[in-house]
Coordinates of N, CA and C in Angstrom, one line a residue:
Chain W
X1 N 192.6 66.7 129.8 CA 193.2 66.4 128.5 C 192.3 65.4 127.8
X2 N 192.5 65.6 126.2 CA 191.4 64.6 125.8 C 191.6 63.6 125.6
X3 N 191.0 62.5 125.3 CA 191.5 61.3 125.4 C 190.6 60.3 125.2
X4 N 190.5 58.8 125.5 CA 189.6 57.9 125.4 C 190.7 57.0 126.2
X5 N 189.6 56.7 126.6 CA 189.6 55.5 128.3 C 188.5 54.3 128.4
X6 N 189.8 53.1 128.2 CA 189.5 51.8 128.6 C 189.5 51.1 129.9
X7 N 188.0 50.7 130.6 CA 188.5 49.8 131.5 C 187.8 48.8 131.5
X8 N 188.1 47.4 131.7 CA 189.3 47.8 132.9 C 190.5 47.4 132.1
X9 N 191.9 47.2 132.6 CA 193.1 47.0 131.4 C 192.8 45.2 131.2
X10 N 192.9 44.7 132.4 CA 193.1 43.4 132.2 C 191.8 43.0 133.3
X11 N 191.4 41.7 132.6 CA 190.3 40.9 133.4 C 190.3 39.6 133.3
X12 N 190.2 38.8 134.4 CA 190.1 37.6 134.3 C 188.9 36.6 134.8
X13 N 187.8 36.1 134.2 CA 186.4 35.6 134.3 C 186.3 34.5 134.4
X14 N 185.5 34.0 134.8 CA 184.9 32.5 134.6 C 183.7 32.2 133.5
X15 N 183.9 31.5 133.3 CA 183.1 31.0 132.0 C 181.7 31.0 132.1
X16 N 180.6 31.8 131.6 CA 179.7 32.0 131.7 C 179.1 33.2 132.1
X17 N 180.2 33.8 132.8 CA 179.5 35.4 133.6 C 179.5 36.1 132.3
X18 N 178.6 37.2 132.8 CA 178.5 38.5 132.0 C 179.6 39.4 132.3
X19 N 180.1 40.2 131.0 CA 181.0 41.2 131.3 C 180.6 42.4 130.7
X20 N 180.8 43.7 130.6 CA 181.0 44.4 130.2 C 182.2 45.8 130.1
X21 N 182.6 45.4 129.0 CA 184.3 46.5 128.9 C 184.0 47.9 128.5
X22 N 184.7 48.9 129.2 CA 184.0 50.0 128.8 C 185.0 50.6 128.5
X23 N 184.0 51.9 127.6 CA 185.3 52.7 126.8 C 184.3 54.3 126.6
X24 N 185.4 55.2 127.1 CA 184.9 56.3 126.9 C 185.7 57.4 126.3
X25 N 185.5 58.3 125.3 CA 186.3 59.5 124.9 C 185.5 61.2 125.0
X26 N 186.6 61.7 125.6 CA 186.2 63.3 126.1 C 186.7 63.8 124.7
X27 N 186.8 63.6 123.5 CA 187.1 64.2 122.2 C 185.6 64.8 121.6
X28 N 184.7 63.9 121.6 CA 183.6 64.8 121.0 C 183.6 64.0 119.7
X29 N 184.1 63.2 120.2 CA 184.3 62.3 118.2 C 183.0 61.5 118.0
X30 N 181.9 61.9 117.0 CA 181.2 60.5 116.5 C 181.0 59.7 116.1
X31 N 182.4 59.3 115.9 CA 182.7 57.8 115.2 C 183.2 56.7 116.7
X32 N 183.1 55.7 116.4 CA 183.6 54.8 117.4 C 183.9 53.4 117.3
X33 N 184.5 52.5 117.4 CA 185.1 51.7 117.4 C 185.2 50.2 118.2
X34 N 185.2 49.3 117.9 CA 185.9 48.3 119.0 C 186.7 47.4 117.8
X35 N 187.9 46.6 118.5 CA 188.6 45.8 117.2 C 189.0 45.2 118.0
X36 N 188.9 43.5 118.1 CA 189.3 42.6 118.5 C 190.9 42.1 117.9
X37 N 192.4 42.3 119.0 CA 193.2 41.7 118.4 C 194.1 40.6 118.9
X38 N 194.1 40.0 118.1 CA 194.3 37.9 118.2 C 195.9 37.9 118.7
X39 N 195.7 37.0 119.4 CA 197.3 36.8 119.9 C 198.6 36.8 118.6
X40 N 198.3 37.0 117.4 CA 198.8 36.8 116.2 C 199.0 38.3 116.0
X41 N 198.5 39.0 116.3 CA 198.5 40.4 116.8 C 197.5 41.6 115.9
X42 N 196.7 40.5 114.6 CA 195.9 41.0 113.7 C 195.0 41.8 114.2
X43 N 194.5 42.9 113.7 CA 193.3 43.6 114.2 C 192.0 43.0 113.8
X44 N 190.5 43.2 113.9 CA 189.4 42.3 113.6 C 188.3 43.5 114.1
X45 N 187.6 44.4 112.8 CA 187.1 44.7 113.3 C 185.1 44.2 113.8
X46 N 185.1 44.4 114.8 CA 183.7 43.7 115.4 C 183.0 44.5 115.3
X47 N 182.9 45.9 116.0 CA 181.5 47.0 116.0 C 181.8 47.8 115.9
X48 N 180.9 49.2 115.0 CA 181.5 49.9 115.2 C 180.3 51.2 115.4
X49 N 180.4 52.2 115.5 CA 179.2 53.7 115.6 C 179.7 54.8 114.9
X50 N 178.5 55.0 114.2 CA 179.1 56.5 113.5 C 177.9 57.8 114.5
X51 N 177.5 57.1 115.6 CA 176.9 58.4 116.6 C 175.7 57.8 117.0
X52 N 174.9 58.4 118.3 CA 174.3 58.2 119.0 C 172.9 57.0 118.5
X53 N 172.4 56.3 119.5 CA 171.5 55.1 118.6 C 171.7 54.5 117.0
X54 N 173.5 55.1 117.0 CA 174.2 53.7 115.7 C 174.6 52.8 116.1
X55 N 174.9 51.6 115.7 CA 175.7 50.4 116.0 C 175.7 49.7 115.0
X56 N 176.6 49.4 114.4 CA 176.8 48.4 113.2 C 178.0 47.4 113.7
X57 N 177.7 45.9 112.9 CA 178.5 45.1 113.1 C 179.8 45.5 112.2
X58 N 180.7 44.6 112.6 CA 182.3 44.8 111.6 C 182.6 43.4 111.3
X59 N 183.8 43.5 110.7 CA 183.7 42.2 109.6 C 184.1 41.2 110.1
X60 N 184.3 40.8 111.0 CA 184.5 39.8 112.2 C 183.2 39.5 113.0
X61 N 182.4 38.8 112.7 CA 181.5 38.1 113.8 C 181.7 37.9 115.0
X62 N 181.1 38.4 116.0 CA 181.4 38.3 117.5 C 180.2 38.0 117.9
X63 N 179.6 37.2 119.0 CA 178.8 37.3 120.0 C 178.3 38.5 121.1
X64 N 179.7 39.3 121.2 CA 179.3 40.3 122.0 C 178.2 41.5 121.2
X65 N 177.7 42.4 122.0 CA 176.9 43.7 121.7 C 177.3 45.0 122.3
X66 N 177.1 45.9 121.5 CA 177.4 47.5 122.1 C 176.5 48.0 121.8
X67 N 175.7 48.9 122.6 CA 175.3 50.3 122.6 C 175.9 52.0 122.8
X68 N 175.2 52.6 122.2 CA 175.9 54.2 121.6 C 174.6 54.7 122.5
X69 N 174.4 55.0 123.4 CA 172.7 55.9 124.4 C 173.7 57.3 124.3
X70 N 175.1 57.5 125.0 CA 175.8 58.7 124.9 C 177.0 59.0 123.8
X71 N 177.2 60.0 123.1 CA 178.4 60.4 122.3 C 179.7 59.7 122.8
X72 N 179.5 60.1 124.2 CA 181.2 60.0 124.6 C 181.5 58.1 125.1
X73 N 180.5 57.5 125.2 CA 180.3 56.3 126.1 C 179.7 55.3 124.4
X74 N 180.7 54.0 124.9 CA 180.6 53.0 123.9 C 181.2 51.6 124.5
X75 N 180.2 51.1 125.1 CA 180.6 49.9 126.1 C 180.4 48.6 125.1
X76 N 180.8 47.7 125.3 CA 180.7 46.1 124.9 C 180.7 45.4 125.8
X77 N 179.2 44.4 125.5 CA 179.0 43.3 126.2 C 179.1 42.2 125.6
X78 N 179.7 40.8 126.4 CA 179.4 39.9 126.7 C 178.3 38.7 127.6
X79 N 177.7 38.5 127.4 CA 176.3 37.7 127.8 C 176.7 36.4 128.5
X80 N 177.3 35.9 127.9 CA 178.0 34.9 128.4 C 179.3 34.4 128.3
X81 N 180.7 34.9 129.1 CA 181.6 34.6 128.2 C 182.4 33.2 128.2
X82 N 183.1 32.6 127.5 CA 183.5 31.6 126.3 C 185.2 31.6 126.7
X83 N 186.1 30.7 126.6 CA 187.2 30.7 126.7 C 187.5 31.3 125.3
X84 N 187.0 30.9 124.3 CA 187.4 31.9 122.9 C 187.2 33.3 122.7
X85 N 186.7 33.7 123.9 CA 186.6 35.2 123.7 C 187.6 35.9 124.7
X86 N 188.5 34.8 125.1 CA 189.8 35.3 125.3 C 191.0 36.0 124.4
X87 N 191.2 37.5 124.4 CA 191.2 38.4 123.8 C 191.7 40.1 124.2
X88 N 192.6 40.5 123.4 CA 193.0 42.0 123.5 C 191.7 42.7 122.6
X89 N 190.8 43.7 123.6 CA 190.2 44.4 122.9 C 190.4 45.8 123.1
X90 N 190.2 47.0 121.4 CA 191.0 47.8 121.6 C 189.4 48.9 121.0
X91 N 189.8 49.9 122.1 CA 188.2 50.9 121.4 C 189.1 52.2 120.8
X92 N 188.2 52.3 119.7 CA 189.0 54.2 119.1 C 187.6 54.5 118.7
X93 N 188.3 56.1 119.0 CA 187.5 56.9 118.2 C 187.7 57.7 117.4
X94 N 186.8 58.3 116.3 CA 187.5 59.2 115.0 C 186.7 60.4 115.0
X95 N 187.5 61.5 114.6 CA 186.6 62.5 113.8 C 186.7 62.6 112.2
X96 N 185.5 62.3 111.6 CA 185.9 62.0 110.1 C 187.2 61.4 109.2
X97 N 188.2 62.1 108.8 CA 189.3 61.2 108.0 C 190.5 61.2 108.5
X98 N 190.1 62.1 109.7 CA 191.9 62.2 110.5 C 192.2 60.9 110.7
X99 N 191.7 59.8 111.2 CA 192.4 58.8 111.4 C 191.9 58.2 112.8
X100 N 192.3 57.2 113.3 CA 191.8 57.2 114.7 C 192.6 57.1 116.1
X101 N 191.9 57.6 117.5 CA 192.7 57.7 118.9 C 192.2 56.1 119.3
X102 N 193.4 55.5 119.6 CA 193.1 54.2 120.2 C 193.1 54.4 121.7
X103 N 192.1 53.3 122.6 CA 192.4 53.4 124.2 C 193.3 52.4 124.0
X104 N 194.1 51.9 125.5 CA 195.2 51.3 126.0 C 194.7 49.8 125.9
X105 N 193.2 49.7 125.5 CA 193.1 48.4 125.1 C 192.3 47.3 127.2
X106 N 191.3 46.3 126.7 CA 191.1 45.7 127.5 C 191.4 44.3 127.5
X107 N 192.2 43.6 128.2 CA 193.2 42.3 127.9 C 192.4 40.9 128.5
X108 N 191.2 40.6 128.1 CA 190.4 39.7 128.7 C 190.6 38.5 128.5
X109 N 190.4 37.8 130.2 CA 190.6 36.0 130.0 C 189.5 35.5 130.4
X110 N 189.5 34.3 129.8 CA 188.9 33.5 130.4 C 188.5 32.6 130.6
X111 N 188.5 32.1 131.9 CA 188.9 30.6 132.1 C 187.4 29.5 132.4
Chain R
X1 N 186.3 45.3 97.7 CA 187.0 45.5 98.9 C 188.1 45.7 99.1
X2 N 188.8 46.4 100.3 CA 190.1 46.8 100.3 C 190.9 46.1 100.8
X3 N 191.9 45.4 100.2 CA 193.1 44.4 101.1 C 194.2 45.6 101.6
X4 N 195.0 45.4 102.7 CA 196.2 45.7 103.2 C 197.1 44.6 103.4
X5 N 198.1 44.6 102.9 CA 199.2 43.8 102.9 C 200.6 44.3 103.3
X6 N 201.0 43.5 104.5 CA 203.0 43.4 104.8 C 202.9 42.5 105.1
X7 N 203.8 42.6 104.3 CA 204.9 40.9 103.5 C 205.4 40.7 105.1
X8 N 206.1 41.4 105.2 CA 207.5 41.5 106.6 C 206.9 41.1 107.7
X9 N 206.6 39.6 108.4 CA 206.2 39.8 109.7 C 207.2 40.5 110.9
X10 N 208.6 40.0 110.2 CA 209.0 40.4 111.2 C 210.8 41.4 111.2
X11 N 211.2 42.6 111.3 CA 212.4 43.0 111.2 C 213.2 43.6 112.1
X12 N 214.0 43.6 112.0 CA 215.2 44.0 113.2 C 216.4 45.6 112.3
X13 N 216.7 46.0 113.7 CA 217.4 47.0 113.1 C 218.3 47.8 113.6
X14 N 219.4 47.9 113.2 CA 220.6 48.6 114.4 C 220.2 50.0 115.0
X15 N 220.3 50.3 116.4 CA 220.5 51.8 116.8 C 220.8 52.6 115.8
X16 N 220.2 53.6 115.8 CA 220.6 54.9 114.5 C 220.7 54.8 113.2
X17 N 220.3 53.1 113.0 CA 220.4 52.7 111.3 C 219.3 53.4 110.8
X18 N 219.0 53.0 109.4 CA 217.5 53.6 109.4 C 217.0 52.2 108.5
X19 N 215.7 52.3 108.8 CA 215.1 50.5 108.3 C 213.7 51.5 107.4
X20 N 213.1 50.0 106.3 CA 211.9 50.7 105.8 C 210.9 49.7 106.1
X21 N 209.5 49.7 106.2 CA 208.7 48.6 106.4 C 207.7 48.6 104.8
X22 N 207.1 47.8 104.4 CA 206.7 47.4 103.2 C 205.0 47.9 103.7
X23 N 204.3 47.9 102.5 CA 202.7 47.9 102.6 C 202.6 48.1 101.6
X24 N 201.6 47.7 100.9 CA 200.9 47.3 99.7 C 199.4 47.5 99.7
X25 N 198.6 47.8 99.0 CA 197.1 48.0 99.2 C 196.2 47.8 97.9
X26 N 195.1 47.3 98.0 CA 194.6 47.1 97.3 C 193.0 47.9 97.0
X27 N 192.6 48.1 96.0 CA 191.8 49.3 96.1 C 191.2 49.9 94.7
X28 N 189.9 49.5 94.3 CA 189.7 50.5 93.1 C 189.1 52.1 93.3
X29 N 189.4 52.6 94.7 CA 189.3 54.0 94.6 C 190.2 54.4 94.3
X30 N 189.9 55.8 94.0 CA 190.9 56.9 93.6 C 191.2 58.2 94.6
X31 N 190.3 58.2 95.3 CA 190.7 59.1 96.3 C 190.5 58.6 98.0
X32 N 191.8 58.3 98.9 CA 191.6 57.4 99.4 C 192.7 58.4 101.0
X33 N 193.2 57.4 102.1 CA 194.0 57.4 103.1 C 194.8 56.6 103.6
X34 N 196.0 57.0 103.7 CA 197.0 56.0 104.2 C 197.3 56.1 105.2
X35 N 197.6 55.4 106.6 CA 198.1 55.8 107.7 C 199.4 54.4 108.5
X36 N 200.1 55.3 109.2 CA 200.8 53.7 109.6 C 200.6 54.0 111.1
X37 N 200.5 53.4 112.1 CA 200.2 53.2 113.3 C 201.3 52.2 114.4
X38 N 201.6 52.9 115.2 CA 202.8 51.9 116.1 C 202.1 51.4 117.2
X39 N 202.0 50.2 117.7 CA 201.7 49.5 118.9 C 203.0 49.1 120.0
X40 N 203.5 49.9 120.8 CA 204.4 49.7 121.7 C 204.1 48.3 123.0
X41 N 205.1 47.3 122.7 CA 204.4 46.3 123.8 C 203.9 46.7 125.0
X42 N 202.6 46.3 125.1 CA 201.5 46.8 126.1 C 201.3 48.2 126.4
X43 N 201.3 49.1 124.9 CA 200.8 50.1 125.0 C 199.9 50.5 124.1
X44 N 199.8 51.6 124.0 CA 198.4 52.1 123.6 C 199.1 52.5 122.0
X45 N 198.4 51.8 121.2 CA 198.3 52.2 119.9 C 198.5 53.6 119.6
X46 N 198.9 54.1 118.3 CA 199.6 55.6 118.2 C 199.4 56.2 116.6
X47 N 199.0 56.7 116.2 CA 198.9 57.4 114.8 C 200.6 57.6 114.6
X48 N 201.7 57.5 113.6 CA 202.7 57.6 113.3 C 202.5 58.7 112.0
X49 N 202.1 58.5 111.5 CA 201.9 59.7 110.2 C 200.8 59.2 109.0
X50 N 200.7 60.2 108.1 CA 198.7 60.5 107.8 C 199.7 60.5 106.1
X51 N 198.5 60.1 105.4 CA 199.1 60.7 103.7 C 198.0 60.3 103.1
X52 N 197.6 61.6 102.5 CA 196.5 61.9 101.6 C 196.3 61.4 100.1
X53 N 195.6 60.6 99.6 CA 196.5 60.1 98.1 C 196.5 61.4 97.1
X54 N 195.6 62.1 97.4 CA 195.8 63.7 96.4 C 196.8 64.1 96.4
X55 N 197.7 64.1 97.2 CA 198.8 64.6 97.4 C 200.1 63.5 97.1
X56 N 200.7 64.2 95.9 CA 201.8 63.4 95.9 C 202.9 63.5 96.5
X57 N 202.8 64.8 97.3 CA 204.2 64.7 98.6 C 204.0 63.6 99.3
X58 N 205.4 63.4 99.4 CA 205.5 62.2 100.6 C 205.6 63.1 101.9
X59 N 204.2 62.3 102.6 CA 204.5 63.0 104.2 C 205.5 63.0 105.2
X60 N 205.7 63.8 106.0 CA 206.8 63.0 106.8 C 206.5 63.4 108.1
X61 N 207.2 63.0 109.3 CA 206.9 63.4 110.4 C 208.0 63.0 111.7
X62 N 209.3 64.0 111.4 CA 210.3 64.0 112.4 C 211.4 63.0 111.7
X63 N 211.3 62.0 112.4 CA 212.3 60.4 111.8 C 211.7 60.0 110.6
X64 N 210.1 59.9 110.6 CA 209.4 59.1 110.0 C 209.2 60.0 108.6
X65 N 209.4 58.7 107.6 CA 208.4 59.4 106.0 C 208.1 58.4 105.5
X66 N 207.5 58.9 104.4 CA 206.9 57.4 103.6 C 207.2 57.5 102.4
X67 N 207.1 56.7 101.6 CA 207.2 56.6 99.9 C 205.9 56.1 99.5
X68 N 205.3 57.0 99.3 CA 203.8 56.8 98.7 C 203.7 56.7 97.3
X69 N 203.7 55.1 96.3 CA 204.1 55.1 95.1 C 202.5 54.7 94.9
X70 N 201.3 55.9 94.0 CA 199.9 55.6 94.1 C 199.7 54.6 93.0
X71 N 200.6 54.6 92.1 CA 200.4 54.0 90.7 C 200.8 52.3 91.0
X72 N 201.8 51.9 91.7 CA 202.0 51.1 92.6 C 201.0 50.4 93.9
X73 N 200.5 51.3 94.4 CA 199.6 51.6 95.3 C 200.7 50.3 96.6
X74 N 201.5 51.2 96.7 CA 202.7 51.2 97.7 C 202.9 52.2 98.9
X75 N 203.4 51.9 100.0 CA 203.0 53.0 101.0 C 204.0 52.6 102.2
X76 N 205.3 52.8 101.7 CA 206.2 52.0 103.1 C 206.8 53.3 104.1
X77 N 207.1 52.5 104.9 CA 207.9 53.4 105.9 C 209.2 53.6 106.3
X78 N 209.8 54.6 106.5 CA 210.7 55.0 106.5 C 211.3 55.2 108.0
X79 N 212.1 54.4 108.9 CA 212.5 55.3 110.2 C 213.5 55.7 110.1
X80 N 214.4 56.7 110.3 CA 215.6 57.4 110.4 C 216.0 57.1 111.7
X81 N 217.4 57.3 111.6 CA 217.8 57.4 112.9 C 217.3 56.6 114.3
X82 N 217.1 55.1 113.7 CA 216.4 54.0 114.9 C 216.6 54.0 116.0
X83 N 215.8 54.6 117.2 CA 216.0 54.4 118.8 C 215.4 53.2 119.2
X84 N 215.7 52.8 120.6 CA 215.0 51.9 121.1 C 213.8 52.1 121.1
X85 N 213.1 53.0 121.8 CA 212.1 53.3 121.8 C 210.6 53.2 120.4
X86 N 211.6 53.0 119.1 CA 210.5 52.6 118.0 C 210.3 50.8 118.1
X87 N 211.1 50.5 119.2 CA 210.4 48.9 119.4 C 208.7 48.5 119.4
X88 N 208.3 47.8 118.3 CA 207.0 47.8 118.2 C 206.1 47.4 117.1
X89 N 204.8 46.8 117.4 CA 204.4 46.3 116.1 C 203.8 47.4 114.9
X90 N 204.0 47.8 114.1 CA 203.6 48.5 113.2 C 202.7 48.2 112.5
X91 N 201.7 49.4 112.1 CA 200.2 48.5 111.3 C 199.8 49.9 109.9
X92 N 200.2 49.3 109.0 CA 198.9 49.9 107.9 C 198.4 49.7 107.6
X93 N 197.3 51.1 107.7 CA 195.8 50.9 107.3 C 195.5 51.8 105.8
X94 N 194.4 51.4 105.7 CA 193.6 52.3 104.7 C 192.4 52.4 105.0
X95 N 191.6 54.0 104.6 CA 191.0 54.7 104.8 C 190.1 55.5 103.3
X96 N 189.3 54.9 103.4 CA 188.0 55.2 102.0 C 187.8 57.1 102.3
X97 N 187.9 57.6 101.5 CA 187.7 59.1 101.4 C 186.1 59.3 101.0
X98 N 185.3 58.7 101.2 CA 183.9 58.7 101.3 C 183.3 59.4 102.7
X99 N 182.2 60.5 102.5 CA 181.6 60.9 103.7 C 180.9 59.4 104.4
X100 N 180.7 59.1 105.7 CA 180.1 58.4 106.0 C 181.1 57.3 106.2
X101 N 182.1 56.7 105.5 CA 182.7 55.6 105.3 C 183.8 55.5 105.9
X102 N 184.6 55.8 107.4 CA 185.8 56.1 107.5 C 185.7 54.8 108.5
X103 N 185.5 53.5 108.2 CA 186.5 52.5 109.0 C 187.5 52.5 108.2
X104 N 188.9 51.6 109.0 CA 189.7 51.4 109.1 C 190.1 50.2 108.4
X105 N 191.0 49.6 107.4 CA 191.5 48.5 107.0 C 192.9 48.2 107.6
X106 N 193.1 47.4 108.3 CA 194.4 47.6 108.9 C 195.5 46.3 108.0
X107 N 196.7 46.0 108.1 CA 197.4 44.8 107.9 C 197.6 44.1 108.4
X108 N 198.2 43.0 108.4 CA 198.8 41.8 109.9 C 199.9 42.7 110.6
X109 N 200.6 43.8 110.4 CA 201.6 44.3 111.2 C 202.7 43.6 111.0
X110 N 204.1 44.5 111.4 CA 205.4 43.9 111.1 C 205.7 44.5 112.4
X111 N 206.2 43.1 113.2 CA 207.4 43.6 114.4 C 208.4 44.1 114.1
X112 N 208.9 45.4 115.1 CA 210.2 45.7 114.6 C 211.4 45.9 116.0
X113 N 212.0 45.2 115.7 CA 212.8 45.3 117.0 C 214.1 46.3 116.4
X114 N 214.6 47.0 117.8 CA 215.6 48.0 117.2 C 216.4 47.4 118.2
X115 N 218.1 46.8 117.6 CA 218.9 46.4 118.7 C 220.0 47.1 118.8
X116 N 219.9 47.1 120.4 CA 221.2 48.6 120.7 C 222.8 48.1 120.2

């Protein structure tokens, strides 16, 4: 079935390690997503790809980075993580104007 | 740039009543997209229904419709027949009808609790 797949759901870090949250969709969509949302429940968008070797920032400043090397694969890293980058992060993807598939979202702490 | 706005952070609503949610948008295009989207606690975000501004039908979809007032540039939601199950934060967005351009502007969201 098609879909897009976040893992991991929930993670919990120590301050300073590297992470990376990954997100994949079997749709075939070239668009892609990540949107940081605040315990306030706002959405924020951070990065986003319209297809393979794209990556643009979103209007939210983050520290973290993503790369687009495959269609279906759109991971984000963290380099070093931050108690403030404790955080619901949510990946979609689109085909043109339909609108977008959200994953279940990756629920990261860190202490 | 595009604002999205709900007033309502937060609404409640009887079994089988039917409730509306507010959205407002701001925008000097003219040919654009509306969507509203449900977040079920600790679930996975959901498309609820699509509306094209060319189209002055109001969309609907099952329980759900909207009142798409473009001259207002108004866009609420409609639930019929409230189950438990519509427990959830609700989000509208807007959507630039430009090739190339299709992020997402979303709102702050309105909780909506349905009580049995």
């Amino acid at each position: 079935e098609a879909d897009i797949y976040q893992t991991p759901r929930y993670l919990v870090i120590g301050t300073g390690k590297k992470i990376t949250l990954e997100c994949s969709q079997t749709m075939g969509h070239d668009k892609m997503y990540w949107y940081q949302q605040d315990p306030g429940m706002e959405l924020h968008l951070i990065h986003y790809s319209y297809g393979v070797n794209s990556t643009e920032k979103g209007d939210l400043s983050s520290e973290s980075t993503v790369s687009r090397i495959r269609t279906e694969h759109f991971p984000l890293t963290l380099e070093s993580a931050r108690p403030s980058h404790t955080s619901q992060y949510l990946c979609a993807s689109s085909r043109t104007d339909y609108g977008y598939t959200f994953g279940s979202g990756t629920r990261l702490t860190v202490v | 740039a595009q604002t999205v706005t709900q007033s309502q952070p937060e609404m409640s609503v009887q079994e089988a009543e039917t409730v509306t949610l507010s959205c407002t948008y701001d925008t000097s295009e003219s040919n654009y997209y509306l969507f509203w989207y449900k977040q079920p606690p600790s679930r996975q975000m959901i498309l609820v229904i699509r509306q094209e501004a060319y189209k002055q039908q109001n969309a609907t979809e099952n329980r759900f419709s909207v009142n798409f007032q473009k001259a207002a540039k108004s866009f609420s939601l409609k639930i019929s027949d409230s189950q438990l199950g519509d427990t959830a934060m609700y989000f509208c967005a807007f959507m630039r009808a430009l090739a190339g351009a299709n992020n997402l502007f979303f709102g702050t969201g309105t909780r909506l609790t349905v009580i049995p």
